[in-house]
C-alpha cells in the first residue's frame, strides 16, 4: 500500500514538473513575439517621424518662397504707386497748357505696357485692350490729358486689386498644341491653376513658358480642392496647393 502511494506521488510530481516546463517554454515564445512586435512598432514610429520632418521641411521651403514672392509683388505695387506720384509731381511742374500733359500720359502708358508683359498672364487681352483703348483716345485728342491721367490711375488701382484676390474665371489657354476654354484659379498675381470641363487640372509653369497638366494624383487633388474652396468663398484657413510660383521671367 505504502509503495503504491509513494509511486503515485512520484508520478504526480513528475507530471507537474513537465507541465511547468512546458508553460515556461510557451511564455518564452510569447515574450519573443512581443519583443519582435515592439521593435516593429518602434521602426514604424521612427519612419513616421522622418516622414513628418520631411513634410514639415518642404512646407517651410514653400512658405519662404511664397513670402519672397509676396515681397516682389509688394515692390511692384510700390513702383506703380511711385510712377503715379511721379506723374502727379510732373503735372504740377509743367506748363499750365493741358496739352503738355499728353506726353506724360503716353509715357505712363508705355510703362504700364511693360509691366503687363511681366505679370501673370491673367486676362491679358482684356487688360492690354483697356490700356490700348486709352492710348488711342489720348492720341486722337478724344480725351483731355487730365482725364487720361485719372483713367490711368483707375487702371493702376485695378492692377493692384488683382494682387489681393483669389478668384476663378473663364479663360482660353494654349496647351498641347490647342486652345482650350478652361476655368482658371488666380492666386493673387503669383500663381495660376486651371481645370477643364473634363476635370483635368494643371497650372501655369513657374517660368511662364506655357501650361502643364498635373503630374500626379496628389497634385490633381490639391488643385481640385483649391477650386472648390474658392467657389465656396472660403477666405481664411490653411490651404495646401502645389508650389508653382511665378518667377517673374518673361515668356
PDB file of C-alpha atoms in Angstrom:
ATOM      1  CA  UNK A   1       0.000   0.000   0.000  1.00  0.00           C
ATOM      2  CA  UNK A   2       2.796   2.383   1.013  1.00  0.00           C
ATOM      3  CA  UNK A   3       4.723   1.636  -2.185  1.00  0.00           C
ATOM      4  CA  UNK A   4       1.678   2.439  -4.333  1.00  0.00           C
ATOM      5  CA  UNK A   5       1.135   5.791  -2.629  1.00  0.00           C
ATOM      6  CA  UNK A   6       4.798   6.661  -2.988  1.00  0.00           C
ATOM      7  CA  UNK A   7       4.806   5.746  -6.683  1.00  0.00           C
ATOM      8  CA  UNK A   8       1.678   7.832  -7.296  1.00  0.00           C
ATOM      9  CA  UNK A   9       3.284  10.838  -5.623  1.00  0.00           C
ATOM     10  CA  UNK A  10       6.410  10.486  -7.745  1.00  0.00           C
ATOM     11  CA  UNK A  11       4.359  10.284 -10.971  1.00  0.00           C
ATOM     12  CA  UNK A  12       2.255  13.294  -9.980  1.00  0.00           C
ATOM     13  CA  UNK A  13       5.371  15.319  -9.197  1.00  0.00           C
ATOM     14  CA  UNK A  14       6.969  14.393 -12.493  1.00  0.00           C
ATOM     15  CA  UNK A  15       3.846  15.437 -14.424  1.00  0.00           C
ATOM     16  CA  UNK A  16       3.711  18.725 -12.537  1.00  0.00           C
ATOM     17  CA  UNK A  17       7.339  19.484 -13.379  1.00  0.00           C
ATOM     18  CA  UNK A  18       6.716  18.585 -17.030  1.00  0.00           C
ATOM     19  CA  UNK A  19       3.699  20.903 -17.244  1.00  0.00           C
ATOM     20  CA  UNK A  20       5.598  23.770 -15.591  1.00  0.00           C
ATOM     21  CA  UNK A  21       8.486  23.391 -18.047  1.00  0.00           C
ATOM     22  CA  UNK A  22       6.040  23.422 -20.966  1.00  0.00           C
ATOM     23  CA  UNK A  23       4.325  26.590 -19.674  1.00  0.00           C
ATOM     24  CA  UNK A  24       7.648  28.375 -19.248  1.00  0.00           C
ATOM     25  CA  UNK A  25       8.630  27.444 -22.801  1.00  0.00           C
ATOM     26  CA  UNK A  26       5.317  28.821 -24.131  1.00  0.00           C
ATOM     27  CA  UNK A  27       5.761  32.036 -22.163  1.00  0.00           C
ATOM     28  CA  UNK A  28       9.269  32.419 -23.554  1.00  0.00           C
ATOM     29  CA  UNK A  29       7.959  32.070 -27.110  1.00  0.00           C
ATOM     30  CA  UNK A  30       5.241  34.672 -26.445  1.00  0.00           C
ATOM     31  CA  UNK A  31       7.833  37.026 -24.978  1.00  0.00           C
ATOM     32  CA  UNK A  32       9.981  36.698 -28.104  1.00  0.00           C
ATOM     33  CA  UNK A  33       6.947  37.503 -30.276  1.00  0.00           C
ATOM     34  CA  UNK A  34       6.036  40.518 -28.139  1.00  0.00           C
ATOM     35  CA  UNK A  35       9.590  41.846 -28.326  1.00  0.00           C
ATOM     36  CA  UNK A  36       9.557  41.486 -32.110  1.00  0.00           C
ATOM     37  CA  UNK A  37       6.234  43.366 -32.282  1.00  0.00           C
ATOM     38  CA  UNK A  38       7.591  46.157 -30.060  1.00  0.00           C
ATOM     39  CA  UNK A  39      10.651  46.511 -32.325  1.00  0.00           C
ATOM     40  CA  UNK A  40       8.414  46.667 -35.401  1.00  0.00           C
ATOM     41  CA  UNK A  41       6.266  49.365 -33.797  1.00  0.00           C
ATOM     42  CA  UNK A  42       9.398  51.345 -32.909  1.00  0.00           C
ATOM     43  CA  UNK A  43      10.511  51.160 -36.545  1.00  0.00           C
ATOM     44  CA  UNK A  44       7.054  52.348 -37.704  1.00  0.00           C
ATOM     45  CA  UNK A  45       7.191  55.286 -35.288  1.00  0.00           C
ATOM     46  CA  UNK A  46      10.694  56.241 -36.499  1.00  0.00           C
ATOM     47  CA  UNK A  47       9.519  56.060 -40.116  1.00  0.00           C
ATOM     48  CA  UNK A  48       6.512  58.302 -39.384  1.00  0.00           C
ATOM     49  CA  UNK A  49       8.735  60.792 -37.555  1.00  0.00           C
ATOM     50  CA  UNK A  50      11.112  61.006 -40.519  1.00  0.00           C
ATOM     51  CA  UNK A  51       8.202  61.423 -42.945  1.00  0.00           C
ATOM     52  CA  UNK A  52       6.759  64.232 -40.822  1.00  0.00           C
ATOM     53  CA  UNK A  53      10.137  66.003 -40.685  1.00  0.00           C
ATOM     54  CA  UNK A  54      10.452  65.883 -44.479  1.00  0.00           C
ATOM     55  CA  UNK A  55       6.911  67.217 -44.997  1.00  0.00           C
ATOM     56  CA  UNK A  56       7.481  69.996 -42.473  1.00  0.00           C
ATOM     57  CA  UNK A  57      10.756  70.977 -44.163  1.00  0.00           C
ATOM     58  CA  UNK A  58       9.009  71.072 -47.550  1.00  0.00           C
ATOM     59  CA  UNK A  59       6.234  73.297 -46.186  1.00  0.00           C
ATOM     60  CA  UNK A  60       8.801  75.629 -44.638  1.00  0.00           C
ATOM     61  CA  UNK A  61      10.560  75.965 -48.009  1.00  0.00           C
ATOM     62  CA  UNK A  62       7.235  76.715 -49.741  1.00  0.00           C
ATOM     63  CA  UNK A  63       6.439  79.317 -47.075  1.00  0.00           C
ATOM     64  CA  UNK A  64       9.803  81.011 -47.623  1.00  0.00           C
ATOM     65  CA  UNK A  65       9.297  81.095 -51.404  1.00  0.00           C
ATOM     66  CA  UNK A  66       5.769  82.481 -51.024  1.00  0.00           C
ATOM     67  CA  UNK A  67       6.972  85.212 -48.685  1.00  0.00           C
ATOM     68  CA  UNK A  68       9.715  86.160 -51.158  1.00  0.00           C
ATOM     69  CA  UNK A  69       7.199  86.303 -53.999  1.00  0.00           C
ATOM     70  CA  UNK A  70       4.843  88.435 -51.913  1.00  0.00           C
ATOM     71  CA  UNK A  71       7.689  90.868 -51.275  1.00  0.00           C
ATOM     72  CA  UNK A  72       8.336  91.075 -55.024  1.00  0.00           C
ATOM     73  CA  UNK A  73       4.660  91.797 -55.667  1.00  0.00           C
ATOM     74  CA  UNK A  74       4.635  94.455 -52.956  1.00  0.00           C
ATOM     75  CA  UNK A  75       7.672  96.064 -54.607  1.00  0.00           C
ATOM     76  CA  UNK A  76       5.886  96.032 -57.977  1.00  0.00           C
ATOM     77  CA  UNK A  77       2.834  97.674 -56.403  1.00  0.00           C
ATOM     78  CA  UNK A  78       5.037 100.281 -54.759  1.00  0.00           C
ATOM     79  CA  UNK A  79       6.684 101.022 -58.112  1.00  0.00           C
ATOM     80  CA  UNK A  80       3.272 101.504 -59.705  1.00  0.00           C
ATOM     81  CA  UNK A  81       2.361 103.973 -56.979  1.00  0.00           C
ATOM     82  CA  UNK A  82       5.695 105.762 -57.416  1.00  0.00           C
ATOM     83  CA  UNK A  83       5.033 106.073 -61.153  1.00  0.00           C
ATOM     84  CA  UNK A  84       1.711 107.707 -60.421  1.00  0.00           C
ATOM     85  CA  UNK A  85       3.240 110.017 -57.807  1.00  0.00           C
ATOM     86  CA  UNK A  86       5.875 110.934 -60.365  1.00  0.00           C
ATOM     87  CA  UNK A  87       3.151 111.730 -62.873  1.00  0.00           C
ATOM     88  CA  UNK A  88       1.345 113.925 -60.351  1.00  0.00           C
ATOM     89  CA  UNK A  89       4.530 115.766 -59.401  1.00  0.00           C
ATOM     90  CA  UNK A  90       5.452 116.409 -63.008  1.00  0.00           C
ATOM     91  CA  UNK A  91       1.888 117.511 -63.605  1.00  0.00           C
ATOM     92  CA  UNK A  92       2.331 120.427 -61.189  1.00  0.00           C
ATOM     93  CA  UNK A  93       5.673 121.410 -62.717  1.00  0.00           C
ATOM     94  CA  UNK A  94       4.615 121.505 -66.328  1.00  0.00           C
ATOM     95  CA  UNK A  95       3.169 124.396 -68.224  1.00  0.00           C
ATOM     96  CA  UNK A  96      -0.486 125.131 -67.472  1.00  0.00           C
ATOM     97  CA  UNK A  97      -1.345 124.215 -71.014  1.00  0.00           C
ATOM     98  CA  UNK A  98      -3.023 120.803 -70.561  1.00  0.00           C
ATOM     99  CA  UNK A  99      -1.635 119.567 -73.861  1.00  0.00           C
ATOM    100  CA  UNK A 100       1.781 119.412 -72.227  1.00  0.00           C
ATOM    101  CA  UNK A 101       0.421 116.573 -70.080  1.00  0.00           C
ATOM    102  CA  UNK A 102      -0.162 114.372 -73.098  1.00  0.00           C
ATOM    103  CA  UNK A 103       3.469 113.148 -73.388  1.00  0.00           C
ATOM    104  CA  UNK A 104       3.426 112.321 -69.676  1.00  0.00           C
ATOM    105  CA  UNK A 105       0.234 110.267 -70.035  1.00  0.00           C
ATOM    106  CA  UNK A 106       1.649 108.404 -73.041  1.00  0.00           C
ATOM    107  CA  UNK A 107       4.926 107.747 -71.217  1.00  0.00           C
ATOM    108  CA  UNK A 108       2.997 106.296 -68.263  1.00  0.00           C
ATOM    109  CA  UNK A 109       1.015 104.070 -70.613  1.00  0.00           C
ATOM    110  CA  UNK A 110       4.241 102.725 -72.127  1.00  0.00           C
ATOM    111  CA  UNK A 111       5.466 101.901 -68.614  1.00  0.00           C
ATOM    112  CA  UNK A 112       2.213 100.063 -67.922  1.00  0.00           C
ATOM    113  CA  UNK A 113       2.560  98.048 -71.135  1.00  0.00           C
ATOM    114  CA  UNK A 114       5.959  96.852 -69.955  1.00  0.00           C
ATOM    115  CA  UNK A 115       4.531  95.961 -66.558  1.00  0.00           C
ATOM    116  CA  UNK A 116       1.727  93.917 -68.134  1.00  0.00           C
ATOM    117  CA  UNK A 117       4.253  91.822 -70.058  1.00  0.00           C
ATOM    118  CA  UNK A 118       5.966  90.900 -66.792  1.00  0.00           C
ATOM    119  CA  UNK A 119       2.889  89.932 -64.787  1.00  0.00           C
ATOM    120  CA  UNK A 120       0.821  86.761 -64.588  1.00  0.00           C
ATOM    121  CA  UNK A 121      -0.901  86.023 -67.953  1.00  0.00           C
ATOM    122  CA  UNK A 122      -4.363  86.525 -66.495  1.00  0.00           C
ATOM    123  CA  UNK A 123      -6.948  88.118 -68.815  1.00  0.00           C
ATOM    124  CA  UNK A 124      -4.036  89.588 -70.766  1.00  0.00           C
ATOM    125  CA  UNK A 125      -6.081  90.545 -73.850  1.00  0.00           C
ATOM    126  CA  UNK A 126      -8.665  92.399 -71.769  1.00  0.00           C
ATOM    127  CA  UNK A 127      -6.029  94.270 -69.750  1.00  0.00           C
ATOM    128  CA  UNK A 128      -3.943  95.152 -72.821  1.00  0.00           C
ATOM    129  CA  UNK A 129      -7.064  96.215 -74.710  1.00  0.00           C
ATOM    130  CA  UNK A 130      -8.066  98.588 -71.908  1.00  0.00           C
ATOM    131  CA  UNK A 131      -4.699 100.345 -71.923  1.00  0.00           C
ATOM    132  CA  UNK A 132      -4.507 100.456 -75.756  1.00  0.00           C
ATOM    133  CA  UNK A 133      -8.013 101.956 -75.976  1.00  0.00           C
ATOM    134  CA  UNK A 134      -6.961 104.657 -73.540  1.00  0.00           C
ATOM    135  CA  UNK A 135      -3.824 105.304 -75.592  1.00  0.00           C
ATOM    136  CA  UNK A 136      -5.927 105.707 -78.756  1.00  0.00           C
ATOM    137  CA  UNK A 137      -8.192 108.231 -77.019  1.00  0.00           C
ATOM    138  CA  UNK A 138      -5.180 110.294 -75.973  1.00  0.00           C
ATOM    139  CA  UNK A 139      -3.524 110.195 -79.402  1.00  0.00           C
ATOM    140  CA  UNK A 140      -6.751 111.218 -81.127  1.00  0.00           C
ATOM    141  CA  UNK A 141      -7.306 114.026 -78.587  1.00  0.00           C
ATOM    142  CA  UNK A 142     -10.682 112.469 -77.779  1.00  0.00           C
ATOM    143  CA  UNK A 143      -9.935 112.842 -74.074  1.00  0.00           C
ATOM    144  CA  UNK A 144      -8.232 115.572 -72.075  1.00  0.00           C
ATOM    145  CA  UNK A 145      -4.817 114.617 -70.650  1.00  0.00           C
ATOM    146  CA  UNK A 146      -6.102 115.306 -67.109  1.00  0.00           C
ATOM    147  CA  UNK A 147      -8.938 112.817 -67.617  1.00  0.00           C
ATOM    148  CA  UNK A 148      -6.480 110.377 -69.173  1.00  0.00           C
ATOM    149  CA  UNK A 149      -4.309 110.504 -66.044  1.00  0.00           C
ATOM    150  CA  UNK A 150      -7.366 109.828 -63.886  1.00  0.00           C
ATOM    151  CA  UNK A 151      -8.222 106.796 -66.017  1.00  0.00           C
ATOM    152  CA  UNK A 152      -4.622 105.611 -65.822  1.00  0.00           C
ATOM    153  CA  UNK A 153      -4.830 105.798 -62.032  1.00  0.00           C
ATOM    154  CA  UNK A 154      -8.060 103.773 -62.085  1.00  0.00           C
ATOM    155  CA  UNK A 155      -6.304 101.162 -64.229  1.00  0.00           C
ATOM    156  CA  UNK A 156      -3.400 101.001 -61.749  1.00  0.00           C
ATOM    157  CA  UNK A 157      -5.875 100.548 -58.870  1.00  0.00           C
ATOM    158  CA  UNK A 158      -7.444  97.630 -60.763  1.00  0.00           C
ATOM    159  CA  UNK A 159      -3.992  96.088 -61.219  1.00  0.00           C
ATOM    160  CA  UNK A 160      -3.294  96.446 -57.501  1.00  0.00           C
ATOM    161  CA  UNK A 161      -6.619  94.790 -56.606  1.00  0.00           C
ATOM    162  CA  UNK A 162      -5.663  91.768 -58.747  1.00  0.00           C
ATOM    163  CA  UNK A 163      -2.721  91.098 -56.419  1.00  0.00           C
ATOM    164  CA  UNK A 164      -5.026  90.894 -53.392  1.00  0.00           C
ATOM    165  CA  UNK A 165      -7.701  88.469 -54.592  1.00  0.00           C
ATOM    166  CA  UNK A 166      -8.080  84.745 -55.270  1.00  0.00           C
ATOM    167  CA  UNK A 167     -10.726  84.283 -57.950  1.00  0.00           C
ATOM    168  CA  UNK A 168     -11.982  81.891 -60.624  1.00  0.00           C
ATOM    169  CA  UNK A 169     -12.633  82.982 -64.214  1.00  0.00           C
ATOM    170  CA  UNK A 170     -13.103  81.507 -67.672  1.00  0.00           C
ATOM    171  CA  UNK A 171     -10.029  81.894 -69.855  1.00  0.00           C
ATOM    172  CA  UNK A 172      -8.635  80.416 -73.052  1.00  0.00           C
ATOM    173  CA  UNK A 173      -5.209  78.819 -72.652  1.00  0.00           C
ATOM    174  CA  UNK A 174      -2.897  77.119 -75.144  1.00  0.00           C
ATOM    175  CA  UNK A 175      -1.839  73.610 -74.127  1.00  0.00           C
ATOM    176  CA  UNK A 176      -0.738  70.515 -76.041  1.00  0.00           C
ATOM    177  CA  UNK A 177      -0.924  72.416 -79.326  1.00  0.00           C
ATOM    178  CA  UNK A 178      -4.508  73.634 -78.991  1.00  0.00           C
ATOM    179  CA  UNK A 179      -6.553  76.417 -77.410  1.00  0.00           C
ATOM    180  CA  UNK A 180      -8.882  75.375 -74.600  1.00  0.00           C
ATOM    181  CA  UNK A 181     -11.524  77.346 -72.723  1.00  0.00           C
ATOM    182  CA  UNK A 182     -10.997  76.437 -69.079  1.00  0.00           C
ATOM    183  CA  UNK A 183     -11.667  77.654 -65.554  1.00  0.00           C
ATOM    184  CA  UNK A 184      -8.615  79.381 -64.111  1.00  0.00           C
ATOM    185  CA  UNK A 185      -7.976  79.982 -60.407  1.00  0.00           C
ATOM    186  CA  UNK A 186      -5.812  83.046 -59.796  1.00  0.00           C
ATOM    187  CA  UNK A 187      -3.808  83.189 -56.542  1.00  0.00           C
ATOM    188  CA  UNK A 188      -3.122  86.913 -56.248  1.00  0.00           C
ATOM    189  CA  UNK A 189      -0.779  87.578 -59.154  1.00  0.00           C
ATOM    190  CA  UNK A 190       1.619  84.795 -58.129  1.00  0.00           C
ATOM    191  CA  UNK A 191       0.151  81.516 -59.409  1.00  0.00           C
ATOM    192  CA  UNK A 192      -2.427  80.337 -61.939  1.00  0.00           C
ATOM    193  CA  UNK A 193      -4.168  76.942 -61.966  1.00  0.00           C
ATOM    194  CA  UNK A 194      -6.708  75.594 -64.454  1.00  0.00           C
ATOM    195  CA  UNK A 195      -9.474  72.994 -64.669  1.00  0.00           C
ATOM    196  CA  UNK A 196     -11.005  71.668 -67.897  1.00  0.00           C
ATOM    197  CA  UNK A 197     -14.620  70.601 -68.443  1.00  0.00           C
ATOM    198  CA  UNK A 198     -13.394  67.007 -68.008  1.00  0.00           C
ATOM    199  CA  UNK A 199     -11.971  67.919 -64.565  1.00  0.00           C
ATOM    200  CA  UNK A 200      -8.400  67.656 -65.838  1.00  0.00           C
ATOM    201  CA  UNK A 201      -6.233  70.045 -63.862  1.00  0.00           C
ATOM    202  CA  UNK A 202      -2.925  71.808 -64.299  1.00  0.00           C
ATOM    203  CA  UNK A 203      -1.024  75.036 -63.811  1.00  0.00           C
ATOM    204  CA  UNK A 204       0.998  77.787 -65.412  1.00  0.00           C
ATOM    205  CA  UNK A 205       4.638  76.687 -65.466  1.00  0.00           C
ATOM    206  CA  UNK A 206       6.820  78.578 -62.954  1.00  0.00           C
ATOM    207  CA  UNK A 207       8.861  80.154 -65.776  1.00  0.00           C
ATOM    208  CA  UNK A 208       5.587  81.115 -67.554  1.00  0.00           C
ATOM    209  CA  UNK A 209       6.705  79.325 -70.736  1.00  0.00           C
ATOM    210  CA  UNK A 210       3.330  77.586 -71.006  1.00  0.00           C
ATOM    211  CA  UNK A 211       0.859  75.378 -69.177  1.00  0.00           C
ATOM    212  CA  UNK A 212       1.253  71.850 -67.840  1.00  0.00           C
ATOM    213  CA  UNK A 213      -1.213  69.230 -66.659  1.00  0.00           C
ATOM    214  CA  UNK A 214      -0.955  67.970 -63.068  1.00  0.00           C
ATOM    215  CA  UNK A 215       1.902  65.470 -62.811  1.00  0.00           C
ATOM    216  CA  UNK A 216       0.210  63.058 -60.398  1.00  0.00           C
ATOM    217  CA  UNK A 217      -2.962  62.292 -58.466  1.00  0.00           C
ATOM    218  CA  UNK A 218      -1.813  64.249 -55.400  1.00  0.00           C
ATOM    219  CA  UNK A 219      -1.352  67.465 -57.402  1.00  0.00           C
ATOM    220  CA  UNK A 220      -4.714  66.936 -59.076  1.00  0.00           C
ATOM    221  CA  UNK A 221      -6.492  66.557 -55.725  1.00  0.00           C
ATOM    222  CA  UNK A 222      -4.853  69.706 -54.339  1.00  0.00           C
ATOM    223  CA  UNK A 223      -5.886  71.763 -57.385  1.00  0.00           C
ATOM    224  CA  UNK A 224      -9.474  70.453 -57.318  1.00  0.00           C
ATOM    225  CA  UNK A 225      -9.667  71.275 -53.604  1.00  0.00           C
ATOM    226  CA  UNK A 226      -8.396  74.797 -54.342  1.00  0.00           C
ATOM    227  CA  UNK A 227     -11.155  75.389 -56.925  1.00  0.00           C
ATOM    228  CA  UNK A 228     -13.758  74.022 -54.505  1.00  0.00           C
ATOM    229  CA  UNK A 229     -12.551  76.273 -51.666  1.00  0.00           C
ATOM    230  CA  UNK A 230     -12.586  79.439 -53.804  1.00  0.00           C
ATOM    231  CA  UNK A 231     -16.056  78.616 -55.169  1.00  0.00           C
ATOM    232  CA  UNK A 232     -17.336  78.180 -51.603  1.00  0.00           C
ATOM    233  CA  UNK A 233     -15.959  81.594 -50.743  1.00  0.00           C
ATOM    234  CA  UNK A 234     -13.541  80.316 -48.108  1.00  0.00           C
ATOM    235  CA  UNK A 235     -11.248  83.256 -47.356  1.00  0.00           C
ATOM    236  CA  UNK A 236      -9.377  82.128 -44.232  1.00  0.00           C
ATOM    237  CA  UNK A 237      -7.622  78.989 -43.040  1.00  0.00           C
ATOM    238  CA  UNK A 238      -4.787  76.800 -44.266  1.00  0.00           C
ATOM    239  CA  UNK A 239      -4.797  75.734 -47.911  1.00  0.00           C
ATOM    240  CA  UNK A 240      -2.248  73.331 -49.336  1.00  0.00           C
ATOM    241  CA  UNK A 241      -1.551  73.908 -53.029  1.00  0.00           C
ATOM    242  CA  UNK A 242       1.168  72.783 -55.432  1.00  0.00           C
ATOM    243  CA  UNK A 243       4.140  75.145 -55.299  1.00  0.00           C
ATOM    244  CA  UNK A 244       4.071  76.690 -58.812  1.00  0.00           C
ATOM    245  CA  UNK A 245       5.329  80.178 -58.079  1.00  0.00           C
ATOM    246  CA  UNK A 246       5.580  82.764 -60.846  1.00  0.00           C
ATOM    247  CA  UNK A 247       9.269  83.621 -61.109  1.00  0.00           C
ATOM    248  CA  UNK A 248       8.612  86.884 -62.926  1.00  0.00           C
ATOM    249  CA  UNK A 249      10.667  85.992 -66.032  1.00  0.00           C
ATOM    250  CA  UNK A 250       9.421  86.890 -69.479  1.00  0.00           C
ATOM    251  CA  UNK A 251       7.986  84.385 -71.965  1.00  0.00           C
TER     252      UNK A 251
END
